[in-house]
Short mmCIF file of C-alpha atoms in Angstrom, two decimals:
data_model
loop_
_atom_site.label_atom_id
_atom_site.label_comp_id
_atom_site.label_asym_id
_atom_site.label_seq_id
_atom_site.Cartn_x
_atom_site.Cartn_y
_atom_site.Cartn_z
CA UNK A 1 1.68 -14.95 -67.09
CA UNK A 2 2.02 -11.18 -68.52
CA UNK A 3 5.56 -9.84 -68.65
CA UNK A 4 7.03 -6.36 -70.36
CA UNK A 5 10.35 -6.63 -70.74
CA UNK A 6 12.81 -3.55 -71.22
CA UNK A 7 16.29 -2.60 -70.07
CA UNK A 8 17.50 -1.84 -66.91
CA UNK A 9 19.95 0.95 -67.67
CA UNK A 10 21.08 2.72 -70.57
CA UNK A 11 23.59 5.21 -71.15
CA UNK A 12 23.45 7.98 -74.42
CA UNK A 13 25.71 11.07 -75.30
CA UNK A 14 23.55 14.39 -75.24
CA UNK A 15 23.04 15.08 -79.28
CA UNK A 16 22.94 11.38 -79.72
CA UNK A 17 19.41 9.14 -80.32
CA UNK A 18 18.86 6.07 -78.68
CA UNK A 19 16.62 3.54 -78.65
CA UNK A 20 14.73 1.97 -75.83
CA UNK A 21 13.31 -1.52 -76.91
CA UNK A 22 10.29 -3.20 -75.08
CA UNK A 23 8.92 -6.71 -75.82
CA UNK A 24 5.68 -8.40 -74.13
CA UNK A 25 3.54 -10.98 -73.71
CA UNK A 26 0.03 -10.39 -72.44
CA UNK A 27 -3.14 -11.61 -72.45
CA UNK A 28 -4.80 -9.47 -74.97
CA UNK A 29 -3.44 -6.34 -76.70
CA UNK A 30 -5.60 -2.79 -76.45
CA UNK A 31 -2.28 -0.57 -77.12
CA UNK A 32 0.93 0.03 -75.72
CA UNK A 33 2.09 3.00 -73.86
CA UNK A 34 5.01 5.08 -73.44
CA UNK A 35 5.86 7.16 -70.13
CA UNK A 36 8.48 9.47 -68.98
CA UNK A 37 9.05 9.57 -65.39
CA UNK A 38 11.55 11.63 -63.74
CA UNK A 39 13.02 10.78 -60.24
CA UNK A 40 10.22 11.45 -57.41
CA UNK A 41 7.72 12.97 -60.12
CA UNK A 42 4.46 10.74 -61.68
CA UNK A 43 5.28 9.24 -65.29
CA UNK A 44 4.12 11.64 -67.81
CA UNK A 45 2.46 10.48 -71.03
CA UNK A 46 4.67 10.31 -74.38
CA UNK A 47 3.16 8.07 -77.05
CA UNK A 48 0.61 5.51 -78.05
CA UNK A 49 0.52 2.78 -80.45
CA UNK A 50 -1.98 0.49 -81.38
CA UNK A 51 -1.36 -0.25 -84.96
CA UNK A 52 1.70 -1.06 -86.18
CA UNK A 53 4.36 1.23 -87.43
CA UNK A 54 5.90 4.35 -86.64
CA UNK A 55 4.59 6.85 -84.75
CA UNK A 56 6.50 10.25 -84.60
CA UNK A 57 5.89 13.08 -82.00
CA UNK A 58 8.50 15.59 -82.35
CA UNK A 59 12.20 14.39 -81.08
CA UNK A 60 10.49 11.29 -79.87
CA UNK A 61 9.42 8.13 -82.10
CA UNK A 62 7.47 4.80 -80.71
CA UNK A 63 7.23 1.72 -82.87
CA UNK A 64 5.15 -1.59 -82.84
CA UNK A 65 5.28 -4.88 -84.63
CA UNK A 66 2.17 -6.65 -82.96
CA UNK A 67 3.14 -9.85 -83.87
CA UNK A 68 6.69 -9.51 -83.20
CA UNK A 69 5.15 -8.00 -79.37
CA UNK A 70 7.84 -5.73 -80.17
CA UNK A 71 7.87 -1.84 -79.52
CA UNK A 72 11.09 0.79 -79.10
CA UNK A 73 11.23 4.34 -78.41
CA UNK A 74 13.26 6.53 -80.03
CA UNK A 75 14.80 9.53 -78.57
CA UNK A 76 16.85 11.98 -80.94
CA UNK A 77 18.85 15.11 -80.61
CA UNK A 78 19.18 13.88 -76.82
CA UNK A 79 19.40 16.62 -74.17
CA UNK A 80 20.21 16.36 -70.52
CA UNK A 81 16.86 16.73 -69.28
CA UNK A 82 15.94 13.74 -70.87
CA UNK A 83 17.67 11.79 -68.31
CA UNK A 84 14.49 9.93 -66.38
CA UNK A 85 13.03 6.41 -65.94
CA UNK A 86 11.55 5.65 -69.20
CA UNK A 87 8.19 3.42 -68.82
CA UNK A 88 6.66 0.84 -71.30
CA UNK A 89 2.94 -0.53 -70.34
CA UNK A 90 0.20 -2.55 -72.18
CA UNK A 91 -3.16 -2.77 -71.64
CA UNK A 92 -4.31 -6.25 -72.08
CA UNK A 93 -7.88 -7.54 -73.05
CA UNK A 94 -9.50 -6.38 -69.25
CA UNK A 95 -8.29 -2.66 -70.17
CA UNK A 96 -5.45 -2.98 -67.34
CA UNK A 97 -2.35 -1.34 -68.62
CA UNK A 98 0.66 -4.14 -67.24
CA UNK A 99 4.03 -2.02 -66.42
CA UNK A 100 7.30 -2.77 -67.49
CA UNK A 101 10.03 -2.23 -64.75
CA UNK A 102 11.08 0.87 -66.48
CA UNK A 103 14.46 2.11 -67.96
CA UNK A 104 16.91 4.47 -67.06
CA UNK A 105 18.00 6.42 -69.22
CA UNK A 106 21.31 8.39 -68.19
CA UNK A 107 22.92 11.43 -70.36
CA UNK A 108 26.20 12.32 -70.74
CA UNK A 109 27.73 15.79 -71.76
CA UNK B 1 -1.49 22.04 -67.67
CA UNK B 2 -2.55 19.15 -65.37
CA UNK B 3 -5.62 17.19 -66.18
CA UNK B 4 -5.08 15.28 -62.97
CA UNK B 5 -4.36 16.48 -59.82
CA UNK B 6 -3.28 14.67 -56.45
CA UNK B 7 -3.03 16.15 -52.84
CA UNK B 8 -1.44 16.26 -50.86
CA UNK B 9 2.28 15.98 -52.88
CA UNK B 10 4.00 15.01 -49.91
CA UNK B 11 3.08 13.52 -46.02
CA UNK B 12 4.44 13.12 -42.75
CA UNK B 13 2.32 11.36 -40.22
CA UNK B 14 2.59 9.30 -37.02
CA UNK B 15 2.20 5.66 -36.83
CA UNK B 16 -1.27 4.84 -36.24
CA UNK B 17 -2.62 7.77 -37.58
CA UNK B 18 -5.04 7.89 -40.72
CA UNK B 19 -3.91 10.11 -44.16
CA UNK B 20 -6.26 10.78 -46.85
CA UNK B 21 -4.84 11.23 -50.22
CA UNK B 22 -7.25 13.04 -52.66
CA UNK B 23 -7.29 12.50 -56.82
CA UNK B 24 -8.91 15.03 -58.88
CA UNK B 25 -9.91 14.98 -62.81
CA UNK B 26 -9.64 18.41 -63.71
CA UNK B 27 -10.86 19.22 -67.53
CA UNK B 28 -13.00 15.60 -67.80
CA UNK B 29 -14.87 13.27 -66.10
CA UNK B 30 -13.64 9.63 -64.51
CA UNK B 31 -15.97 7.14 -63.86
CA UNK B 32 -12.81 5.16 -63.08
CA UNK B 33 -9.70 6.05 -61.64
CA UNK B 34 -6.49 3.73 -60.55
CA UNK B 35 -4.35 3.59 -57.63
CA UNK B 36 -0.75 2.90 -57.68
CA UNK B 37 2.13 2.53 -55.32
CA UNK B 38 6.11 2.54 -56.23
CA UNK B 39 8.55 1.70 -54.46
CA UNK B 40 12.16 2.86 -54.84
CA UNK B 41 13.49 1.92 -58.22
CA UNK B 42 10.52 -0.39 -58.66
CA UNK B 43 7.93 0.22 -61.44
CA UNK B 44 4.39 0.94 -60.35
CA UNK B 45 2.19 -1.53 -59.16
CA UNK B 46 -1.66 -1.18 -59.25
CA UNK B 47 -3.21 -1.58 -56.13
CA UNK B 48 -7.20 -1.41 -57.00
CA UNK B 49 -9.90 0.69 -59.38
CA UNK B 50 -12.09 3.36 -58.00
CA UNK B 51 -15.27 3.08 -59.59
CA UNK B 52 -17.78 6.14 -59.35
CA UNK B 53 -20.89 5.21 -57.29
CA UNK B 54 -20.01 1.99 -56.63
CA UNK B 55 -17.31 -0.49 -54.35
CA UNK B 56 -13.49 -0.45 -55.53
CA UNK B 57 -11.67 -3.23 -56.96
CA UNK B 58 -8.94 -4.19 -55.14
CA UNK B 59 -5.94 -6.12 -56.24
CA UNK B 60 -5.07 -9.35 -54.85
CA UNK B 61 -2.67 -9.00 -51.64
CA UNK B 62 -4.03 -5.35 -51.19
CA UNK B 63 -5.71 -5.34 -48.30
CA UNK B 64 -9.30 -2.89 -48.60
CA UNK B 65 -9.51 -2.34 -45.03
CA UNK B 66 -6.41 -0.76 -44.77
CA UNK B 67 -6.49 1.46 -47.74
CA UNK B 68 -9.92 2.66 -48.25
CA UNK B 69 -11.01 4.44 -52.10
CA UNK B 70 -14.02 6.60 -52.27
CA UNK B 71 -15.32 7.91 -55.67
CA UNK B 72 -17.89 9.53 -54.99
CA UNK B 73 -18.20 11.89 -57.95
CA UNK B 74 -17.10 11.60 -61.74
CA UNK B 75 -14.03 13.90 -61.27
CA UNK B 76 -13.07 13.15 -57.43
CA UNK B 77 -11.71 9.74 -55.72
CA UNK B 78 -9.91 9.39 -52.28
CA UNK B 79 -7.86 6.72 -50.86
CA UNK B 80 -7.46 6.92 -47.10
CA UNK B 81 -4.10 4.79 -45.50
CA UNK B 82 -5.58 3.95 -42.37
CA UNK B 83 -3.74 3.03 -39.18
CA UNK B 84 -0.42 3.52 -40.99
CA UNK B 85 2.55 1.95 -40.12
CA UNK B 86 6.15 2.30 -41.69
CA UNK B 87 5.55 -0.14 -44.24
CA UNK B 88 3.23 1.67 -45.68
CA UNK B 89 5.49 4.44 -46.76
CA UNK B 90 6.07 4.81 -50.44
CA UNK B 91 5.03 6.78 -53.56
CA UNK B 92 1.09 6.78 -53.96
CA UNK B 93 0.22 7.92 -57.90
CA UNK B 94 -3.75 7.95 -59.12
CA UNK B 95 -4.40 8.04 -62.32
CA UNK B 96 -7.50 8.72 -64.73
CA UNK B 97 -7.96 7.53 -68.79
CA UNK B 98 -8.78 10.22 -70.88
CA UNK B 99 -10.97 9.57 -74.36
CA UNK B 100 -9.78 6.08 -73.64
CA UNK B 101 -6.36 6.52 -75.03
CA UNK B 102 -4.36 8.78 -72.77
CA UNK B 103 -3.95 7.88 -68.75
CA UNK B 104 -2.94 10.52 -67.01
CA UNK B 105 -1.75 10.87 -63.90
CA UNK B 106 -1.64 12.83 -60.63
CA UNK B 107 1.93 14.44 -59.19
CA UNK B 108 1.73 11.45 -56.71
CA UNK B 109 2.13 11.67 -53.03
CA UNK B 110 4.71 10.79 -51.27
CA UNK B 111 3.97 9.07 -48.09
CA UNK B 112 6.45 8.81 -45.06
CA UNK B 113 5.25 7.10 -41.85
CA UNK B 114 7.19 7.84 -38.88
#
């Protein structure tokens, strides 16, 4: 079966940077995606990876190791309105992108 | 600004009653477009593909009847709850790919059967 992996909960200090890991297994790899989603709002679009390494977009980093099926987002100089549901997906060799359950991500002053 | 836009954003109907949700590509063209649901705390499950000019694909356990898609154009596609019922009440999102790497998605509806 397919399955994405990533935290339930986490909890960061506003200023901090934390990471949000995601690991998968699916049949077929076409990228993986990163979404921000904000309570009773659609998931907004942050970051895609296809190749491996580091890709950097501002105060926000996403990382893949293919053949670890391995990816994190990293979230610097945190600020409150980052608190949200943060959303890893796949798409897998049919072009469907297969969600993860999502984590939320909670900032304290 | 949006690239995809979804009315209504929120829904109050009777039970029984029909509510048509529309999903609009706004700066590009779709030939396909998805339809998701969330539930509360849940992450978002696809429930079929609208495909311009031609049937939708529906998920397994989704049942077609009930929630009809139209795509009729390359930047418009509809999904109609029909005969709704409680159950059906949730967060409806659509979304649309972009230049193949970018899905974006409407403001979602939210959907309250009474």
């Amino acid at each position: 079966g397919q399955n994405i992996d990533q935290p339930t909960e986490m909890t960061a200090t506003e200023g901090a940077i934390v990471q949000i890991n995601c690991t998968y297994q699916t049949s077929g790899f076409n990228g993986l995606f990163w979404y921000q989603q904000h309570a009773g709002e659609a998931p907004t679009f942050l970051s895609y990876n296809v190749l491996d390494g580091l890709e950097e977009k501002g105060r926000f980093s996403s990382f893949l190791s293919r053949s670890k099926g391995y990816s994190y987002l990293l979230l610097k100089e945190l600020q409150m309105k980052d608190s949200a549901s943060y959303l890893c997906a796949v798409r897998d060799s049919n072009y469907q992108l297969i969600w993860g359950a999502g984590t939320k991500l909670i900032i304290k002053p | 600004g949006a690239v995809v836009s979804q009315h209504p954003s929120r829904v109050i109907c009777k039970s029984g009653t029909s509510v048509k949700i529309e999903c609009r590509s706004l700066d590009f063209q779709a030939t396909t477009m998805f339809w998701y649901r969330q539930f509360p705390k849940k992450s978002l499950m696809l429930m079929a593909t609208s495909n311009e000019g031609s049937k939708a694909t529906y998920e397994q356990g989704v049942e077609k009847d009930k929630f009809l898609i139209n795509h009729a154009s390359l930047t418009l596609s509809t999904l109609t709850v029909t005969s709704a019922h409680p159950e059906d009440s949730s967060f409806y999102i659509c979304s649309a790919w972009r230049m193949n790497t970018e899905a974006f998605f409407g403001q979602g509806t939210r959907l309250t059967v009474v």
